[in-house]
mmCIF file with all atom_site columns, C-alpha atoms and ligand atoms in Angstrom:
data_model
loop_
_atom_site.group_PDB
_atom_site.id
_atom_site.type_symbol
_atom_site.label_atom_id
_atom_site.label_alt_id
_atom_site.label_comp_id
_atom_site.label_asym_id
_atom_site.label_entity_id
_atom_site.label_seq_id
_atom_site.pdbx_PDB_ins_code
_atom_site.Cartn_x
_atom_site.Cartn_y
_atom_site.Cartn_z
_atom_site.occupancy
_atom_site.B_iso_or_equiv
_atom_site.pdbx_formal_charge
_atom_site.auth_seq_id
_atom_site.auth_comp_id
_atom_site.auth_asym_id
_atom_site.auth_atom_id
_atom_site.pdbx_PDB_model_num
ATOM   1   C  CA  . MET A 1 1   ? 108.795 74.522  98.893  1.00 77.00 ? 59  MET A CA  1
ATOM   2   C  CA  . GLU A 1 2   ? 108.338 76.711  95.630  1.00 80.00 ? 60  GLU A CA  1
ATOM   3   C  CA  . THR A 1 3   ? 110.100 74.957  92.578  1.00 81.00 ? 61  THR A CA  1
ATOM   4   C  CA  . ASP A 1 4   ? 111.152 77.821  90.626  1.00 93.00 ? 62  ASP A CA  1
ATOM   5   C  CA  . CYS A 1 5   ? 112.650 79.556  93.942  1.00 97.00 ? 63  CYS A CA  1
ATOM   6   C  CA  . LEU A 1 6   ? 116.296 80.108  94.822  1.00 97.00 ? 64  LEU A CA  1
ATOM   7   C  CA  . PHE A 1 7   ? 116.416 80.567  97.890  1.00 98.00 ? 65  PHE A CA  1
ATOM   8   C  CA  . CYS A 1 8   ? 114.217 77.711  98.676  1.00 98.00 ? 66  CYS A CA  1
ATOM   9   C  CA  . LYS A 1 9   ? 116.570 75.386  96.520  1.00 97.00 ? 67  LYS A CA  1
ATOM   10  C  CA  . ILE A 1 10  ? 119.845 76.868  98.805  1.00 98.00 ? 68  ILE A CA  1
ATOM   11  C  CA  . VAL A 1 11  ? 117.245 75.550  101.607 1.00 98.00 ? 69  VAL A CA  1
ATOM   12  C  CA  . ALA A 1 12  ? 117.321 72.221  99.764  1.00 97.00 ? 70  ALA A CA  1
ATOM   13  C  CA  . GLY A 1 13  ? 121.076 72.232  99.043  1.00 97.00 ? 71  GLY A CA  1
ATOM   14  C  CA  . GLU A 1 14  ? 119.945 72.237  95.435  1.00 96.00 ? 72  GLU A CA  1
ATOM   15  C  CA  . ILE A 1 15  ? 122.528 75.512  95.326  1.00 97.00 ? 73  ILE A CA  1
ATOM   16  C  CA  . PRO A 1 16  ? 125.499 75.860  97.296  1.00 98.00 ? 74  PRO A CA  1
ATOM   17  C  CA  . ALA A 1 17  ? 126.042 78.731  99.373  1.00 98.00 ? 75  ALA A CA  1
ATOM   18  C  CA  . THR A 1 18  ? 128.366 79.029  101.622 1.00 98.00 ? 76  THR A CA  1
ATOM   19  C  CA  . VAL A 1 19  ? 126.191 79.243  104.627 1.00 98.00 ? 77  VAL A CA  1
ATOM   20  C  CA  . VAL A 1 20  ? 127.241 80.965  108.171 1.00 98.00 ? 78  VAL A CA  1
ATOM   21  C  CA  . ARG A 1 21  ? 124.480 80.542  110.418 1.00 98.00 ? 79  ARG A CA  1
ATOM   22  C  CA  . GLU A 1 22  ? 121.445 77.818  110.712 1.00 98.00 ? 80  GLU A CA  1
ATOM   23  C  CA  . THR A 1 23  ? 118.524 77.188  113.369 1.00 98.00 ? 81  THR A CA  1
ATOM   24  C  CA  . GLU A 1 24  ? 115.681 75.256  113.181 1.00 98.00 ? 82  GLU A CA  1
ATOM   25  C  CA  . THR A 1 25  ? 113.932 77.711  110.944 1.00 98.00 ? 83  THR A CA  1
ATOM   26  C  CA  . THR A 1 26  ? 116.284 80.059  109.322 1.00 98.00 ? 84  THR A CA  1
ATOM   27  C  CA  . LEU A 1 27  ? 118.843 79.472  108.247 1.00 98.00 ? 85  LEU A CA  1
ATOM   28  C  CA  . ALA A 1 28  ? 122.307 82.408  107.125 1.00 98.00 ? 86  ALA A CA  1
ATOM   29  C  CA  . PHE A 1 29  ? 124.048 82.843  103.825 1.00 98.00 ? 87  PHE A CA  1
ATOM   30  C  CA  . ARG A 1 30  ? 126.818 84.983  101.992 1.00 98.00 ? 88  ARG A CA  1
ATOM   31  C  CA  . ASP A 1 31  ? 125.511 87.499  99.392  1.00 98.00 ? 89  ASP A CA  1
ATOM   32  C  CA  . ILE A 1 32  ? 126.614 86.213  95.776  1.00 98.00 ? 90  ILE A CA  1
ATOM   33  C  CA  . ALA A 1 33  ? 127.430 90.135  94.741  1.00 98.00 ? 91  ALA A CA  1
ATOM   34  C  CA  . PRO A 1 34  ? 128.439 91.266  98.019  1.00 98.00 ? 92  PRO A CA  1
ATOM   35  C  CA  . LYS A 1 35  ? 128.182 94.746  98.739  1.00 97.00 ? 93  LYS A CA  1
ATOM   36  C  CA  . ALA A 1 36  ? 129.879 95.566  101.602 1.00 97.00 ? 94  ALA A CA  1
ATOM   37  C  CA  . PRO A 1 37  ? 132.279 93.702  103.387 1.00 98.00 ? 95  PRO A CA  1
ATOM   38  C  CA  . VAL A 1 38  ? 130.231 91.798  105.391 1.00 98.00 ? 96  VAL A CA  1
ATOM   39  C  CA  . HIS A 1 39  ? 126.648 90.420  103.194 1.00 98.00 ? 97  HIS A CA  1
ATOM   40  C  CA  . VAL A 1 40  ? 125.089 87.661  105.004 1.00 98.00 ? 98  VAL A CA  1
ATOM   41  C  CA  . LEU A 1 41  ? 121.798 87.366  104.125 1.00 99.00 ? 99  LEU A CA  1
ATOM   42  C  CA  . VAL A 1 42  ? 119.018 85.762  106.587 1.00 99.00 ? 100 VAL A CA  1
ATOM   43  C  CA  . ILE A 1 43  ? 115.986 83.611  105.437 1.00 98.00 ? 101 ILE A CA  1
ATOM   44  C  CA  . PRO A 1 44  ? 113.102 81.733  106.831 1.00 98.00 ? 102 PRO A CA  1
ATOM   45  C  CA  . LYS A 1 45  ? 113.761 78.357  105.549 1.00 98.00 ? 103 LYS A CA  1
ATOM   46  C  CA  . GLU A 1 46  ? 109.662 78.324  104.757 1.00 98.00 ? 104 GLU A CA  1
ATOM   47  C  CA  . HIS A 1 47  ? 108.835 80.307  101.568 1.00 98.00 ? 105 HIS A CA  1
ATOM   48  C  CA  . PHE A 1 48  ? 106.928 83.411  101.685 1.00 98.00 ? 106 PHE A CA  1
ATOM   49  C  CA  . VAL A 1 49  ? 107.180 85.612  99.254  1.00 98.00 ? 107 VAL A CA  1
ATOM   50  C  CA  . ASP A 1 50  ? 108.451 88.913  101.176 1.00 98.00 ? 108 ASP A CA  1
ATOM   51  C  CA  . VAL A 1 51  ? 108.776 90.087  104.610 1.00 98.00 ? 109 VAL A CA  1
ATOM   52  C  CA  . VAL A 1 52  ? 105.577 92.272  105.081 1.00 98.00 ? 110 VAL A CA  1
ATOM   53  C  CA  . THR A 1 53  ? 103.397 88.261  103.617 1.00 98.00 ? 111 THR A CA  1
ATOM   54  C  CA  . MET A 1 54  ? 105.906 86.973  106.553 1.00 98.00 ? 112 MET A CA  1
ATOM   55  C  CA  . ALA A 1 55  ? 105.500 88.789  109.662 1.00 98.00 ? 113 ALA A CA  1
ATOM   56  C  CA  . GLN A 1 56  ? 101.477 88.488  108.619 1.00 98.00 ? 114 GLN A CA  1
ATOM   57  C  CA  . ALA A 1 57  ? 101.957 84.901  108.070 1.00 98.00 ? 115 ALA A CA  1
ATOM   58  C  CA  . ASP A 1 58  ? 104.401 84.090  111.079 1.00 98.00 ? 116 ASP A CA  1
ATOM   59  C  CA  . PRO A 1 59  ? 105.123 86.629  114.222 1.00 98.00 ? 117 PRO A CA  1
ATOM   60  C  CA  . GLU A 1 60  ? 107.245 83.818  115.560 1.00 98.00 ? 118 GLU A CA  1
ATOM   61  C  CA  . LEU A 1 61  ? 109.305 83.331  112.707 1.00 98.00 ? 119 LEU A CA  1
ATOM   62  C  CA  . THR A 1 62  ? 109.615 86.649  111.999 1.00 98.00 ? 120 THR A CA  1
ATOM   63  C  CA  . GLY A 1 63  ? 110.999 87.353  115.519 1.00 98.00 ? 121 GLY A CA  1
ATOM   64  C  CA  . ALA A 1 64  ? 113.389 84.270  114.382 1.00 98.00 ? 122 ALA A CA  1
ATOM   65  C  CA  . VAL A 1 65  ? 114.870 85.236  111.466 1.00 98.00 ? 123 VAL A CA  1
ATOM   66  C  CA  . MET A 1 66  ? 115.194 88.924  113.325 1.00 98.00 ? 124 MET A CA  1
ATOM   67  C  CA  . GLU A 1 67  ? 117.411 86.407  115.655 1.00 98.00 ? 125 GLU A CA  1
ATOM   68  C  CA  . THR A 1 68  ? 119.514 85.046  113.558 1.00 98.00 ? 126 THR A CA  1
ATOM   69  C  CA  . ALA A 1 69  ? 120.076 88.729  112.238 1.00 98.00 ? 127 ALA A CA  1
ATOM   70  C  CA  . ALA A 1 70  ? 120.704 89.494  115.457 1.00 98.00 ? 128 ALA A CA  1
ATOM   71  C  CA  . THR A 1 71  ? 123.372 86.442  115.594 1.00 98.00 ? 129 THR A CA  1
ATOM   72  C  CA  . VAL A 1 72  ? 125.571 86.448  112.836 1.00 98.00 ? 130 VAL A CA  1
ATOM   73  C  CA  . ALA A 1 73  ? 125.910 90.498  112.737 1.00 98.00 ? 131 ALA A CA  1
ATOM   74  C  CA  . GLU A 1 74  ? 127.991 89.388  116.083 1.00 98.00 ? 132 GLU A CA  1
ATOM   75  C  CA  . GLN A 1 75  ? 129.588 86.601  114.833 1.00 98.00 ? 133 GLN A CA  1
ATOM   76  C  CA  . GLU A 1 76  ? 130.503 88.936  112.119 1.00 98.00 ? 134 GLU A CA  1
ATOM   77  C  CA  . GLY A 1 77  ? 132.327 91.165  114.288 1.00 97.00 ? 135 GLY A CA  1
ATOM   78  C  CA  . LEU A 1 78  ? 130.077 94.018  113.639 1.00 98.00 ? 136 LEU A CA  1
ATOM   79  C  CA  . GLY A 1 79  ? 128.410 94.252  117.159 1.00 94.00 ? 137 GLY A CA  1
ATOM   80  C  CA  . ILE A 1 80  ? 130.524 97.407  118.358 1.00 95.00 ? 138 ILE A CA  1
ATOM   81  C  CA  . ASP A 1 81  ? 131.326 99.693  114.925 1.00 97.00 ? 139 ASP A CA  1
ATOM   82  C  CA  . GLY A 1 82  ? 127.932 98.767  114.284 1.00 98.00 ? 140 GLY A CA  1
ATOM   83  C  CA  . PHE A 1 83  ? 126.050 97.164  110.639 1.00 98.00 ? 141 PHE A CA  1
ATOM   84  C  CA  . ARG A 1 84  ? 122.123 98.007  108.731 1.00 98.00 ? 142 ARG A CA  1
ATOM   85  C  CA  . LEU A 1 85  ? 119.571 95.504  107.918 1.00 98.00 ? 143 LEU A CA  1
ATOM   86  C  CA  . ILE A 1 86  ? 117.348 95.610  104.920 1.00 98.00 ? 144 ILE A CA  1
ATOM   87  C  CA  . PHE A 1 87  ? 114.542 94.095  103.732 1.00 98.00 ? 145 PHE A CA  1
ATOM   88  C  CA  . ASN A 1 88  ? 113.765 95.261  99.684  1.00 98.00 ? 146 ASN A CA  1
ATOM   89  C  CA  . THR A 1 89  ? 110.079 94.515  99.456  1.00 98.00 ? 147 THR A CA  1
ATOM   90  C  CA  . GLY A 1 90  ? 108.235 95.018  96.776  1.00 97.00 ? 148 GLY A CA  1
ATOM   91  C  CA  . PRO A 1 91  ? 109.485 96.760  92.906  1.00 95.00 ? 149 PRO A CA  1
ATOM   92  C  CA  . TRP A 1 92  ? 110.372 100.087 94.264  1.00 95.00 ? 150 TRP A CA  1
ATOM   93  C  CA  . GLY A 1 93  ? 112.605 98.751  97.280  1.00 96.00 ? 151 GLY A CA  1
ATOM   94  C  CA  . GLY A 1 94  ? 114.937 96.626  94.630  1.00 96.00 ? 152 GLY A CA  1
ATOM   95  C  CA  . GLN A 1 95  ? 113.777 93.097  95.789  1.00 98.00 ? 153 GLN A CA  1
ATOM   96  C  CA  . GLU A 1 96  ? 114.827 90.828  92.844  1.00 98.00 ? 154 GLU A CA  1
ATOM   97  C  CA  . VAL A 1 97  ? 114.340 87.563  95.095  1.00 98.00 ? 155 VAL A CA  1
ATOM   98  C  CA  . PHE A 1 98  ? 110.536 86.622  95.998  1.00 98.00 ? 156 PHE A CA  1
ATOM   99  C  CA  . HIS A 1 99  ? 111.989 84.466  99.173  1.00 98.00 ? 157 HIS A CA  1
ATOM   100 C  CA  . ALA A 1 100 ? 112.102 86.467  102.110 1.00 98.00 ? 158 ALA A CA  1
ATOM   101 C  CA  . HIS A 1 101 ? 114.767 87.744  102.860 1.00 98.00 ? 159 HIS A CA  1
ATOM   102 C  CA  . ALA A 1 102 ? 116.915 90.822  105.023 1.00 98.00 ? 160 ALA A CA  1
ATOM   103 C  CA  . HIS A 1 103 ? 120.739 91.402  104.148 1.00 98.00 ? 161 HIS A CA  1
ATOM   104 C  CA  . VAL A 1 104 ? 122.793 92.642  107.438 1.00 98.00 ? 162 VAL A CA  1
ATOM   105 C  CA  . LEU A 1 105 ? 125.416 94.831  105.744 1.00 98.00 ? 163 LEU A CA  1
ATOM   106 C  CA  . GLY A 1 106 ? 128.443 95.787  107.281 1.00 98.00 ? 164 GLY A CA  1
ATOM   107 C  CA  . GLY A 1 107 ? 132.464 95.967  108.239 1.00 98.00 ? 165 GLY A CA  1
ATOM   108 C  CA  . ALA A 1 108 ? 132.966 99.353  107.151 1.00 98.00 ? 166 ALA A CA  1
ATOM   109 C  CA  . PRO A 1 109 ? 131.251 102.516 107.150 1.00 97.00 ? 167 PRO A CA  1
ATOM   110 C  CA  . LEU A 1 110 ? 128.259 102.726 104.790 1.00 96.00 ? 168 LEU A CA  1
ATOM   111 C  CA  . GLY A 1 111 ? 127.171 105.958 103.763 1.00 93.00 ? 169 GLY A CA  1
ATOM   112 C  CA  . PRO A 1 112 ? 124.093 107.362 103.148 1.00 94.00 ? 170 PRO A CA  1
ATOM   113 C  CA  . MET A 1 113 ? 120.944 105.691 103.602 1.00 92.00 ? 171 MET A CA  1
ATOM   114 C  CA  . LEU A 1 114 ? 119.735 105.583 99.713  1.00 90.00 ? 172 LEU A CA  1
ATOM   115 C  CA  . ALA A 1 115 ? 121.717 106.994 96.798  1.00 80.00 ? 173 ALA A CA  1
ATOM   116 C  CA  . ARG A 1 116 ? 120.550 110.435 95.642  1.00 73.00 ? 174 ARG A CA  1
HETATM 117 P  P1  . 5GP B 2 .   ? 117.279 91.416  97.192  1.00 94.99 ? 444 5GP B P1  1
HETATM 118 O  O1  . 5GP B 2 .   ? 117.170 92.431  95.792  1.00 94.99 ? 444 5GP B O1  1
HETATM 119 O  O2  . 5GP B 2 .   ? 116.812 90.501  96.679  1.00 94.99 ? 444 5GP B O2  1
HETATM 120 O  O3  . 5GP B 2 .   ? 117.116 92.221  98.533  1.00 94.99 ? 444 5GP B O3  1
HETATM 121 O  O4  . 5GP B 2 .   ? 118.773 90.383  96.896  1.00 94.99 ? 444 5GP B O4  1
HETATM 122 C  C1  . 5GP B 2 .   ? 119.024 89.150  96.569  1.00 94.99 ? 444 5GP B C1  1
HETATM 123 C  C2  . 5GP B 2 .   ? 119.889 89.347  96.544  1.00 94.99 ? 444 5GP B C2  1
HETATM 124 O  O5  . 5GP B 2 .   ? 120.396 87.373  96.722  1.00 94.99 ? 444 5GP B O5  1
HETATM 125 C  C3  . 5GP B 2 .   ? 120.980 89.825  95.792  1.00 94.99 ? 444 5GP B C3  1
HETATM 126 O  O6  . 5GP B 2 .   ? 121.877 90.191  97.220  1.00 94.99 ? 444 5GP B O6  1
HETATM 127 C  C4  . 5GP B 2 .   ? 121.432 88.723  94.755  1.00 94.99 ? 444 5GP B C4  1
HETATM 128 O  O7  . 5GP B 2 .   ? 123.495 89.920  94.962  1.00 94.99 ? 444 5GP B O7  1
HETATM 129 C  C5  . 5GP B 2 .   ? 121.220 87.780  95.785  1.00 94.99 ? 444 5GP B C5  1
HETATM 130 N  N1  . 5GP B 2 .   ? 122.039 86.805  94.651  1.00 94.99 ? 444 5GP B N1  1
HETATM 131 C  C6  . 5GP B 2 .   ? 121.349 86.009  94.047  1.00 94.99 ? 444 5GP B C6  1
HETATM 132 N  N2  . 5GP B 2 .   ? 121.459 84.915  93.451  1.00 94.99 ? 444 5GP B N2  1
HETATM 133 C  C7  . 5GP B 2 .   ? 122.294 84.553  94.511  1.00 94.99 ? 444 5GP B C7  1
HETATM 134 C  C8  . 5GP B 2 .   ? 122.728 83.273  94.739  1.00 94.99 ? 444 5GP B C8  1
HETATM 135 O  O8  . 5GP B 2 .   ? 122.409 82.130  94.267  1.00 94.99 ? 444 5GP B O8  1
HETATM 136 N  N3  . 5GP B 2 .   ? 123.940 83.397  96.063  1.00 94.99 ? 444 5GP B N3  1
HETATM 137 C  C9  . 5GP B 2 .   ? 123.679 83.479  96.954  1.00 94.99 ? 444 5GP B C9  1
HETATM 138 N  N4  . 5GP B 2 .   ? 124.612 83.299  97.492  1.00 94.99 ? 444 5GP B N4  1
HETATM 139 N  N5  . 5GP B 2 .   ? 122.945 85.064  96.647  1.00 94.99 ? 444 5GP B N5  1
HETATM 140 C  C10 . 5GP B 2 .   ? 122.256 85.549  95.056  1.00 94.99 ? 444 5GP B C10 1
HETATM 141 ZN ZN1 . ZN  B 3 .   ? 111.730 80.052  98.197  1.00 94.99 ? 445 ZN  B ZN1 1
#
């Protein structure tokens, strides 16, 4: 655990979160400032700064994060209409929390992929 990492603190139970799914290696919880009717964050319990670091260090764990994201999307009723899965990475990607996480976004048409 990284001592000053927000998401490590959520994994440790030191900061509350609305958990929607938990596996041995992953955790999914609702975003505190949802950008869509469904906005869930899916993280590895182990700390990695971003998806690139995680994917290179542990492809199996990365697969587990994807599996949890897929299960959450189904569980949240997004299977038919679809949804978006995003890993913001680095400053140009708009990443604000430096613990790897996928955003599962859906529940309404999401519009164009990028703001213009
Ligand atoms: P990023 O911009 O790094 O891809 O996404 C970070 C996300 O974390 C943002 O969507 C933000 O709303 C969310 N977030 C920030 N602080 C908290 C928190 O304390 N709890 C939860 N559940 N989400 C948070
Ligand atoms: Zn962390």
